Tab-separated table of N, CA and C in Angstrom:
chain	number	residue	atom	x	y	z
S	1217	UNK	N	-11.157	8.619	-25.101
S	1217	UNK	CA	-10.378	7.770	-24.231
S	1217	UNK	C	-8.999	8.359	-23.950
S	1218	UNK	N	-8.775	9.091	-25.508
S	1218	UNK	CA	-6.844	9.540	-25.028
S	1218	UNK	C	-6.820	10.950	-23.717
S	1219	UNK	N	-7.973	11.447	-23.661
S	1219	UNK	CA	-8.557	12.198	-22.750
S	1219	UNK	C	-8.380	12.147	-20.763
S	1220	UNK	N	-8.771	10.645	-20.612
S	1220	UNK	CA	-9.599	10.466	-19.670
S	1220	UNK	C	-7.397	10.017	-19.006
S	1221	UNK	N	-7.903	10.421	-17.744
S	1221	UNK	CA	-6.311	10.186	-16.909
S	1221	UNK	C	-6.784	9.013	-16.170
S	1222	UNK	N	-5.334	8.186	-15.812
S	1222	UNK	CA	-5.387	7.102	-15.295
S	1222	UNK	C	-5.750	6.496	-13.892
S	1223	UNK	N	-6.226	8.143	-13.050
S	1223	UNK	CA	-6.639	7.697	-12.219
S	1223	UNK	C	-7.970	8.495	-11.608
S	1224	UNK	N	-8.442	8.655	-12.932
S	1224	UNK	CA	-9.790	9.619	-12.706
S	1224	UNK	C	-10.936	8.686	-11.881
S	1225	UNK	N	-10.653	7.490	-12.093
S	1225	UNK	CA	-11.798	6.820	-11.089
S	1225	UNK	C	-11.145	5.949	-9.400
S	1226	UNK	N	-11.742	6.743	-8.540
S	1226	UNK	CA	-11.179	6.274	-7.125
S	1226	UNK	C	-11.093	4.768	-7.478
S	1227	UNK	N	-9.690	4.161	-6.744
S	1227	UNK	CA	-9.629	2.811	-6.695
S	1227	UNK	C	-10.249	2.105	-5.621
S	1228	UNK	N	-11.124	1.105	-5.332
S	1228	UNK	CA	-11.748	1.262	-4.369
S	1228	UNK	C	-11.023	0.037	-3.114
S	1229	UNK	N	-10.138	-0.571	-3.758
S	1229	UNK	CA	-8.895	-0.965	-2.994
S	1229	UNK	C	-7.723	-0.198	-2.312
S	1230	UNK	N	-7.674	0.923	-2.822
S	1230	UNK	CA	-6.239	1.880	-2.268
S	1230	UNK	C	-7.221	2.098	-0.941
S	1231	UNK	N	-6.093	2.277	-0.063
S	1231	UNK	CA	-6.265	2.439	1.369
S	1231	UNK	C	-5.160	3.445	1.438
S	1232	UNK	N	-5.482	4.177	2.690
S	1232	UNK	CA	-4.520	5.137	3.175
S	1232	UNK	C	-4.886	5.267	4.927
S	1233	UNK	N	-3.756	5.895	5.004
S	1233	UNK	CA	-3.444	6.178	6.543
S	1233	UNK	C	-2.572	7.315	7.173
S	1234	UNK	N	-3.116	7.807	7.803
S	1234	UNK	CA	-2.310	9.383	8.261
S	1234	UNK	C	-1.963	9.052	9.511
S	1235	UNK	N	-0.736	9.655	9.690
S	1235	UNK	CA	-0.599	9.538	11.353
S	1235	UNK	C	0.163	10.794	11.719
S	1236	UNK	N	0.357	10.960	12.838
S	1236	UNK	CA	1.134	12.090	13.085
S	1236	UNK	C	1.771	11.939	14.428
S	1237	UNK	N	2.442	12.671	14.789
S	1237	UNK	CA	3.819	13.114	15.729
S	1237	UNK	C	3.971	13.711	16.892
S	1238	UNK	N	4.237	13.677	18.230
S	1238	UNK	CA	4.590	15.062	18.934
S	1238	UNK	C	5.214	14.382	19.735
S	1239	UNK	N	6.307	15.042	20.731
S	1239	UNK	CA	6.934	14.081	21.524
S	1239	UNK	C	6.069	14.128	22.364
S	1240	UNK	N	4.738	14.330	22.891
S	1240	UNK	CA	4.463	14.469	23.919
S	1240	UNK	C	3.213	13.701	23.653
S	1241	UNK	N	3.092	12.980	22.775
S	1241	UNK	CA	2.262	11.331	22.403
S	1241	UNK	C	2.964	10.490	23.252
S	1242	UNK	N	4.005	10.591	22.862
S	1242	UNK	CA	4.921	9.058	23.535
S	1242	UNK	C	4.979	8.100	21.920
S	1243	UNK	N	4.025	8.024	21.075
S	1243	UNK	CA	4.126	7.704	19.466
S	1243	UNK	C	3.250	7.806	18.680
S	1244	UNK	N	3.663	7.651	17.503
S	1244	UNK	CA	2.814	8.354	15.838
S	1244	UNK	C	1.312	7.638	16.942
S	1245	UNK	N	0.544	8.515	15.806
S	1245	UNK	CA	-0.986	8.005	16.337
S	1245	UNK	C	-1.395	7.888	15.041
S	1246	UNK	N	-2.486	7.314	14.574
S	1246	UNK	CA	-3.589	7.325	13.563
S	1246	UNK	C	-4.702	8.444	13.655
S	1247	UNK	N	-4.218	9.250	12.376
S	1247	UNK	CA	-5.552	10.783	12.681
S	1247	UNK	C	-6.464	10.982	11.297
S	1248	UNK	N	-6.083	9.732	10.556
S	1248	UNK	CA	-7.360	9.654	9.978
S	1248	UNK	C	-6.950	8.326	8.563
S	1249	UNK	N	-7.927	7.793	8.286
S	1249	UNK	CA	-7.795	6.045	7.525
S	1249	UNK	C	-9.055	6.186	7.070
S	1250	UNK	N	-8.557	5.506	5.573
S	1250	UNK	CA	-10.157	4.765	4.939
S	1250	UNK	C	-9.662	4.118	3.589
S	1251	UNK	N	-10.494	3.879	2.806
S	1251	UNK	CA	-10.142	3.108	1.790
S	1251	UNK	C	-11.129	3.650	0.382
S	1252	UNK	N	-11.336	3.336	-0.966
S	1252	UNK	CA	-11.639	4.098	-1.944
S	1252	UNK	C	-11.114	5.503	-1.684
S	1253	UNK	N	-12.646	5.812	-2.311
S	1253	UNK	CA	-12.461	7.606	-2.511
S	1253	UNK	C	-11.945	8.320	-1.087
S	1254	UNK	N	-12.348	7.562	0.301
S	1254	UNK	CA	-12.080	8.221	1.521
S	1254	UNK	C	-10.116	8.493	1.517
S	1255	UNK	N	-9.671	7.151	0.753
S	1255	UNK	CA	-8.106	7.284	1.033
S	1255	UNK	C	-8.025	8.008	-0.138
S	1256	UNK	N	-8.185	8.193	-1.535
S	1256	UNK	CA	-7.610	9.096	-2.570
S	1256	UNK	C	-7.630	10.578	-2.138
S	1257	UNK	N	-8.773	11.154	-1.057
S	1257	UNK	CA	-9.013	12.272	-0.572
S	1257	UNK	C	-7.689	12.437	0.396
S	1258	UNK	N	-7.888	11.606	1.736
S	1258	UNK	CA	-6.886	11.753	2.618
S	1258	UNK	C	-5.348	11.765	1.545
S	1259	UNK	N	-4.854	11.128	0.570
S	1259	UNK	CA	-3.750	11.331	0.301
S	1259	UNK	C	-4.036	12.703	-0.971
S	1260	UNK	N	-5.057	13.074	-1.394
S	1260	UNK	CA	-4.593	14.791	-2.062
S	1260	UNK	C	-4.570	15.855	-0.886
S	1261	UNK	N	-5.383	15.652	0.253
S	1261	UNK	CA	-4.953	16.139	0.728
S	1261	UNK	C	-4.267	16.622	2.393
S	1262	UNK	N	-3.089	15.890	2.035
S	1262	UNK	CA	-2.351	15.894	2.507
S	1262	UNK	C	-0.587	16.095	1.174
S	1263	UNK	N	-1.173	15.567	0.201
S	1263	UNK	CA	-0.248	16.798	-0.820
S	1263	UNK	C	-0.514	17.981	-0.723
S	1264	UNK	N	-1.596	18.061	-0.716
S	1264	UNK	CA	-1.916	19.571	-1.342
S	1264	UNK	C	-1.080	20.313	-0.111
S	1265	UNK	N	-1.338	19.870	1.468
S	1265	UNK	CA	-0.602	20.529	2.900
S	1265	UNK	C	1.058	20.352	2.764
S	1266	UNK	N	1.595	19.527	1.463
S	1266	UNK	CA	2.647	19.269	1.578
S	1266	UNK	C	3.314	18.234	2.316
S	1267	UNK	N	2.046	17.569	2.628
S	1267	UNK	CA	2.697	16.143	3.734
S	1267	UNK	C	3.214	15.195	3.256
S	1268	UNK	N	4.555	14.527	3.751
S	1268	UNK	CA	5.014	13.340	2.547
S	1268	UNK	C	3.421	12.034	2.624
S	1269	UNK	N	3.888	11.672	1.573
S	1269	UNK	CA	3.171	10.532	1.068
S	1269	UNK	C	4.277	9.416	0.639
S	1270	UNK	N	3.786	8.080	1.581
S	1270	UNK	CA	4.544	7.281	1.518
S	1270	UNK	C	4.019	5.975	1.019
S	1271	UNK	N	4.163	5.536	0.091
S	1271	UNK	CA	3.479	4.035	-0.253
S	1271	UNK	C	3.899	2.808	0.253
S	1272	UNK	N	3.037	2.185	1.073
S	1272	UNK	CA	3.413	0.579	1.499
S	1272	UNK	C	2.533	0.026	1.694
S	1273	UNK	N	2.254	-1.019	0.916
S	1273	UNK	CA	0.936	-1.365	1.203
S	1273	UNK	C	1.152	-2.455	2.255
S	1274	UNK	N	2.026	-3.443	2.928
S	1274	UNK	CA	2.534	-3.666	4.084
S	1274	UNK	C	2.035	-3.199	5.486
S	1275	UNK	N	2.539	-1.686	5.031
S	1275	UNK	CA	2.585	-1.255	6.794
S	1275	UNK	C	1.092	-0.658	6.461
S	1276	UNK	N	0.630	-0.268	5.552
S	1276	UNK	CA	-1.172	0.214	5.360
S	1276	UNK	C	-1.697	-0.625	6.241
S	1277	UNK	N	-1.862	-2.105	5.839
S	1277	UNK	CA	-2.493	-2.793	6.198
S	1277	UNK	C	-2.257	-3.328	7.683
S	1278	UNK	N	-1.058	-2.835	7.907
S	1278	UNK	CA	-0.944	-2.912	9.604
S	1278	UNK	C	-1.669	-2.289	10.061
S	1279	UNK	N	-1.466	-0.918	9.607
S	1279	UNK	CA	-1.918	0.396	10.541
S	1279	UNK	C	-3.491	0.342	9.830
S	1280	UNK	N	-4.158	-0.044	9.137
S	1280	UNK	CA	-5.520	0.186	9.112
S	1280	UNK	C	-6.351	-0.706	9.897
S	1281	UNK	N	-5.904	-1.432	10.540
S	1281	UNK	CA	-6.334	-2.154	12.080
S	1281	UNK	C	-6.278	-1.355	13.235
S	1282	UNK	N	-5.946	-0.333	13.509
S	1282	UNK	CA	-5.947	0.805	14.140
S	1282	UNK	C	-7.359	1.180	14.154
S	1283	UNK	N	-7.406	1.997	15.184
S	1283	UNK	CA	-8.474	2.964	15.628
S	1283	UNK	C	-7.950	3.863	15.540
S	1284	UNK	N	-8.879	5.189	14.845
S	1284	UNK	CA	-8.455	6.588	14.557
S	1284	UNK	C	-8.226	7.323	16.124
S	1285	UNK	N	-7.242	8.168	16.324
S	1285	UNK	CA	-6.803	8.984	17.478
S	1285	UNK	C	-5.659	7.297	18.090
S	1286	UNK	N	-5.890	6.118	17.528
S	1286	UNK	CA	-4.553	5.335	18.837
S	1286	UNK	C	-3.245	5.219	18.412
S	1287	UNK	N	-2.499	4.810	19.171
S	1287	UNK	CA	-1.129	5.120	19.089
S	1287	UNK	C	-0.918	3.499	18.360
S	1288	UNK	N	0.200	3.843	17.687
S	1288	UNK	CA	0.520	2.821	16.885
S	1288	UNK	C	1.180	1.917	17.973
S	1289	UNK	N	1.259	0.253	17.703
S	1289	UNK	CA	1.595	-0.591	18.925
S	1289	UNK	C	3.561	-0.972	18.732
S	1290	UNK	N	3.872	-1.050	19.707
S	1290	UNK	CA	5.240	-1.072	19.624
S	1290	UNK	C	5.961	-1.741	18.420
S	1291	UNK	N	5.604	-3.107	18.252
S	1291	UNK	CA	5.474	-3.561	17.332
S	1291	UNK	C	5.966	-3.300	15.981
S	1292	UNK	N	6.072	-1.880	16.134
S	1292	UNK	CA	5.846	-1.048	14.751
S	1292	UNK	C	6.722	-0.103	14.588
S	1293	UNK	N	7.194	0.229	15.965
S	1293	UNK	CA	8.005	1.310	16.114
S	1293	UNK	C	9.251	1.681	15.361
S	1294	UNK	N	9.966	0.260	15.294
S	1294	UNK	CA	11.324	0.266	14.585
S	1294	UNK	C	10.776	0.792	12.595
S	1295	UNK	N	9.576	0.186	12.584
S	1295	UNK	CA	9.649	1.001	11.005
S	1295	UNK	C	9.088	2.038	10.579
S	1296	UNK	N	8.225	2.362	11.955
S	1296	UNK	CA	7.851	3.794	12.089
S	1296	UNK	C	8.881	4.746	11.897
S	1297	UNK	N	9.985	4.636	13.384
S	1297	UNK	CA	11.027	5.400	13.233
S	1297	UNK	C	11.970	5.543	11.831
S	1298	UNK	N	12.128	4.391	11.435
S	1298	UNK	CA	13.155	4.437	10.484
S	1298	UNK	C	12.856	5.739	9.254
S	1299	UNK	N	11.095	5.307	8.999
S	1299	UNK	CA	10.708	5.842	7.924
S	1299	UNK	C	10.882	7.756	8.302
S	1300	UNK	N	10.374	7.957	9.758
S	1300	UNK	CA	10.327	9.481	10.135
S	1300	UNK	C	11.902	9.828	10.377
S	1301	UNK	N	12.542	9.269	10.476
S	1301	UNK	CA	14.115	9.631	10.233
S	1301	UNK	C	14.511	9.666	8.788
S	1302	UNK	N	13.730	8.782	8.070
S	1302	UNK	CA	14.064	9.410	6.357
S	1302	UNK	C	13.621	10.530	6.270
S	1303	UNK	N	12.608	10.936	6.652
S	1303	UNK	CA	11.785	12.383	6.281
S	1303	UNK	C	12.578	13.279	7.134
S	1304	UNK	N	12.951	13.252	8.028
S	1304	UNK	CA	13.549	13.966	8.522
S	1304	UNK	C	14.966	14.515	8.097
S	1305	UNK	N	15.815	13.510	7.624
S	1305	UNK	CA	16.742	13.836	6.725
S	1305	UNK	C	16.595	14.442	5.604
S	1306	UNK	N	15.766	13.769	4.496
S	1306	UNK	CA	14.599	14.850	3.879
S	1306	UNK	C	14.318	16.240	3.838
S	1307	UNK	N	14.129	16.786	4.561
S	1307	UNK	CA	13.584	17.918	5.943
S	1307	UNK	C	15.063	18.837	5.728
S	1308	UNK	N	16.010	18.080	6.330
S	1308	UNK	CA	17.122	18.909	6.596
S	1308	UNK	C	17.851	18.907	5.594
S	1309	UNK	N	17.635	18.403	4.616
S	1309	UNK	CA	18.413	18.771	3.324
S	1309	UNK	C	17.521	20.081	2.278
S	1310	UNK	N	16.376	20.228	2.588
S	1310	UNK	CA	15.486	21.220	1.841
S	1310	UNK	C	14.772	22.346	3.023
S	1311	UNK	N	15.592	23.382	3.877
S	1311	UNK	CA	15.354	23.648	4.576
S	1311	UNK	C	14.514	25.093	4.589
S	1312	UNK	N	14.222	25.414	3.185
S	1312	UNK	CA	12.936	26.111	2.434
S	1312	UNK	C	11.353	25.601	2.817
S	1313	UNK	N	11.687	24.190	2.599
S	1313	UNK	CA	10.258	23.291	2.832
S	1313	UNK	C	9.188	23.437	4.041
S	1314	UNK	N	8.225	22.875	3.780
S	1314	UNK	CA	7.248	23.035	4.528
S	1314	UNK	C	7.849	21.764	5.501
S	1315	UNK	N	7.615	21.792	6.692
S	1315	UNK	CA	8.187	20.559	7.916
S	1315	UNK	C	7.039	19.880	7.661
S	1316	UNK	N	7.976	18.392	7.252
S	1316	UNK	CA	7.015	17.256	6.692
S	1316	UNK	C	6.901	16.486	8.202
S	1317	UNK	N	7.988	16.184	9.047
S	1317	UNK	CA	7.861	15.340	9.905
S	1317	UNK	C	6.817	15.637	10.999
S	1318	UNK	N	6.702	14.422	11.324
S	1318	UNK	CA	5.403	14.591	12.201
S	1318	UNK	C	3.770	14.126	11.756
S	1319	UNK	N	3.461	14.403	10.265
S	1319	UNK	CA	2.389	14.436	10.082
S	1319	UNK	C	3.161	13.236	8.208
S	1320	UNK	N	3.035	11.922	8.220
S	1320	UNK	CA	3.018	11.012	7.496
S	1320	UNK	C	1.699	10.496	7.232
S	1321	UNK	N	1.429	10.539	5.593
S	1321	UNK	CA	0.453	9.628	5.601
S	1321	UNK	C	0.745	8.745	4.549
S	1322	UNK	N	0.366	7.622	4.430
S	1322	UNK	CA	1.116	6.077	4.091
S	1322	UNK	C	-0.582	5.580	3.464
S	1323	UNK	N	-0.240	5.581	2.020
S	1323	UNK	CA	-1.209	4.805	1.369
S	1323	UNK	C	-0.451	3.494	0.150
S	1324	UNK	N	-1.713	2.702	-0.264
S	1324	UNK	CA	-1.074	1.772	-1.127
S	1324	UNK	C	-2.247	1.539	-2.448
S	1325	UNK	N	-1.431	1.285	-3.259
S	1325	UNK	CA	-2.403	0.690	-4.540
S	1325	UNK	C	-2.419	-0.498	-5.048
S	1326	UNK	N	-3.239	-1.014	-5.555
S	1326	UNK	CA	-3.180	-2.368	-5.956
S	1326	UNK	C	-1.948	-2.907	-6.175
């Protein structure tokens, strides 16, 4: 038991959600969502690419009403932005880093 790590078994409640960026969307879109093992995957990897990972289980559950490839609804925008202006500040303080903005994915756990 002192062995086994605490999150060796997919939760089958965590949800996740990726979205991403370009100015030439017009806004973030949804580029890929699921829940269990589908979201523990989408959020390793998107560590592993270096993409921030953001927990809310709030705005998850907004954005997993989405359809994969649509643009997130206005609605949303003000905490969309806020959050990609943290990363972005983020960004410009570690300017070694891999460029996180643009490509957010937002999961939650129980």
């Amino acid at each position: 038991m002192a062995n086994q790590l605490p999150d060796a078994q997919p939760n089958p409640r965590r949800h996740a959600v990726a979205l991403t960026y370009a100015e030439s969307d017009g806004a973030p879109r949804v580029v890929a969502k699921g829940q269990g093992l589908l979201a523990e995957e989408i959020i390793v990897r998107a560590r592993e690419a270096g993409v921030f990972v953001h927990e809310s289980p709030e705005l998850v559950s907004l954005l997993m009403g989405l359809d994969l490839d649509e643009r997130i609804p206005p609605q949303l925008y003000i905490a969309i932005a806020e959050l990609l202006a943290w990363v972005y500040r983020i960004e410009q303080e570690k300017p070694q880093a891999q460029t996180l903005l643009g490509h957010t994915t937002f999961n939650t756990s129980p």
